[in-house]
CSV table of C-alpha atoms in Angstrom, one decimal:
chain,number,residue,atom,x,y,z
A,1,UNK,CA,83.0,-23.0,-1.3
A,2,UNK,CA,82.6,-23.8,2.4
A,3,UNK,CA,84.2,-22.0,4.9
A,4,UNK,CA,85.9,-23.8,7.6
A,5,UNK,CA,86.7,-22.1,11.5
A,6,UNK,CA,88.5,-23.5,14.0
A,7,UNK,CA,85.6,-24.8,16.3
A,8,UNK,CA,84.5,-27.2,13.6
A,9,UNK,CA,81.9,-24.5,12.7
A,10,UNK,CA,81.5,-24.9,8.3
A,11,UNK,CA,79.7,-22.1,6.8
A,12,UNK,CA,78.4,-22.8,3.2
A,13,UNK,CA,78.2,-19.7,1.0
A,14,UNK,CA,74.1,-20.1,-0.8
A,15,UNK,CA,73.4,-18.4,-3.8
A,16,UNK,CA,70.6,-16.8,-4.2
A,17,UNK,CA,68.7,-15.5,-7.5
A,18,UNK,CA,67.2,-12.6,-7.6
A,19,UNK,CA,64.2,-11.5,-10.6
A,20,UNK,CA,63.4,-8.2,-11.5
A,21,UNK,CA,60.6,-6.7,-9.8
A,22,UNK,CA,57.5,-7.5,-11.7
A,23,UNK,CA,56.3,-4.4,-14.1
A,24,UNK,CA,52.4,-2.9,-14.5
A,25,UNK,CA,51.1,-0.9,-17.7
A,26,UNK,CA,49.3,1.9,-16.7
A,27,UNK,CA,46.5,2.3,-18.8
A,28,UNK,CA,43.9,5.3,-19.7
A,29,UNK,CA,40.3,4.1,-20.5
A,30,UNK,CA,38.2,6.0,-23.3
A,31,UNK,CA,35.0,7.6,-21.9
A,32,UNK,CA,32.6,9.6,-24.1
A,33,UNK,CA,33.4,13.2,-21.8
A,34,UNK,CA,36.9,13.7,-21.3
A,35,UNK,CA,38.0,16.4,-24.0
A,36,UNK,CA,41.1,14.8,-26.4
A,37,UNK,CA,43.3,17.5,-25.7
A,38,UNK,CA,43.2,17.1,-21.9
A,39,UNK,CA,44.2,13.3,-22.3
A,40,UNK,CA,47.3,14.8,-24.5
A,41,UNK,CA,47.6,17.3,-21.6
A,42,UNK,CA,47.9,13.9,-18.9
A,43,UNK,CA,50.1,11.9,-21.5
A,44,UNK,CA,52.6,15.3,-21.8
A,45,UNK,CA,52.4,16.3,-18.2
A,46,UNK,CA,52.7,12.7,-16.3
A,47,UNK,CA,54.2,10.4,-18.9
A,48,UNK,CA,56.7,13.1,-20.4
A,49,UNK,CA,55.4,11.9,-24.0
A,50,UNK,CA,55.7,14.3,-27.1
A,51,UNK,CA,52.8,15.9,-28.6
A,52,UNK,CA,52.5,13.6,-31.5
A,53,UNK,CA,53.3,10.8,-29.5
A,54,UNK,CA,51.0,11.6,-26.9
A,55,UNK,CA,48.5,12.5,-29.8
A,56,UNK,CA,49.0,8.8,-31.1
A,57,UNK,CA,48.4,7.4,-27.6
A,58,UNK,CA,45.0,9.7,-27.3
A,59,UNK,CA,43.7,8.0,-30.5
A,60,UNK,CA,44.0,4.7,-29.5
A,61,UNK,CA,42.7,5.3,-26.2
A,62,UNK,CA,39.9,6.9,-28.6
A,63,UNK,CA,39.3,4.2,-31.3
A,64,UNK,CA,40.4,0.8,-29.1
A,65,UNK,CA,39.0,1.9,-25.8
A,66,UNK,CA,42.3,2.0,-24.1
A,67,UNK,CA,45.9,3.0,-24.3
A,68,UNK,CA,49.1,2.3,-22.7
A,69,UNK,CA,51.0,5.3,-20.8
A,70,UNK,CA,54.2,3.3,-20.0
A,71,UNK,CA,55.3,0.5,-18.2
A,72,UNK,CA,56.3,0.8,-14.5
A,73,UNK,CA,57.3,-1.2,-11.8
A,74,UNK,CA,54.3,-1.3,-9.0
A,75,UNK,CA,55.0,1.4,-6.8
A,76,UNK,CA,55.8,4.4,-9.7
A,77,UNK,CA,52.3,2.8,-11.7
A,78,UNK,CA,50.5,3.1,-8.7
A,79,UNK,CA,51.4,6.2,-8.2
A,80,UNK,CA,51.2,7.6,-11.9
A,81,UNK,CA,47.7,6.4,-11.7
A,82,UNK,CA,46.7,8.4,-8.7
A,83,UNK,CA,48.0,11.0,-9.8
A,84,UNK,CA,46.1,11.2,-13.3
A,85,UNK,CA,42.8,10.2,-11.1
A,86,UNK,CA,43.5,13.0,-9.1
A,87,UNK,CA,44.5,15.7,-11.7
A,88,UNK,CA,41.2,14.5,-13.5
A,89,UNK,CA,38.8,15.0,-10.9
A,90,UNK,CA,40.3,18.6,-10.1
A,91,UNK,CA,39.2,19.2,-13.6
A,92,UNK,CA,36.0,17.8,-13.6
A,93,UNK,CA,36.8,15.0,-16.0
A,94,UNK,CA,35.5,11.7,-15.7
A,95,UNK,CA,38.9,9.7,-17.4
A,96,UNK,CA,39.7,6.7,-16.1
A,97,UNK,CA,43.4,5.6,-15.3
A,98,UNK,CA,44.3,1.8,-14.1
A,99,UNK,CA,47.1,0.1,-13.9
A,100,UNK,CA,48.0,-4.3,-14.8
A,101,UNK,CA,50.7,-6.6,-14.6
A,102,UNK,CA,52.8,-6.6,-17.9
């Protein structure tokens, strides 16, 4: 509905649409080093998974090379990844963590 003033100024309202940000699985990688329980220890610790669903998760990443975490939008992936990079290295552990567009 336009909007009239007295100057002969017309303002038209625009509608605009607006999407949900785009979302990112973050992702563990199997490797042949990294110990099973410290990859339950990640999903517990950064994805606030249970230990048998965290378990589940671990055996996937085991037996179809990789497993989703969870499903974020690109800021709080990006992050969960470093931070699962990070805890890995302090622990000598070669796991891989990435992150791709849902």
């Amino acid at each position: 509905m336009p909007t009239q003033f007295g100057d002969d100024t017309v303002l038209e309202t625009s509608k605009t649409k607006t999407r949900p940000p785009p979302l990112y699985k973050v992702l563990l990688l199997n490797d042949d080093f990294t110990p099973m329980d410290f990859v339950v220890q990640i999903l517990q610790t950064f994805f606030f998974m249970d230990r048998e669903k965290a378990t589940r998760v671990m055996l996937q990443v085991h037996t179809q090379g990789r497993g989703v975490c969870g499903v974020y939008t690109k800021d709080v992936a990006a992050t969960k990844v470093e931070q699962v990079l990070q805890f890995a290295r302090s622990h000598q552990h070669p796991l891989q963590c990435v992150m791709e567009e849902n």
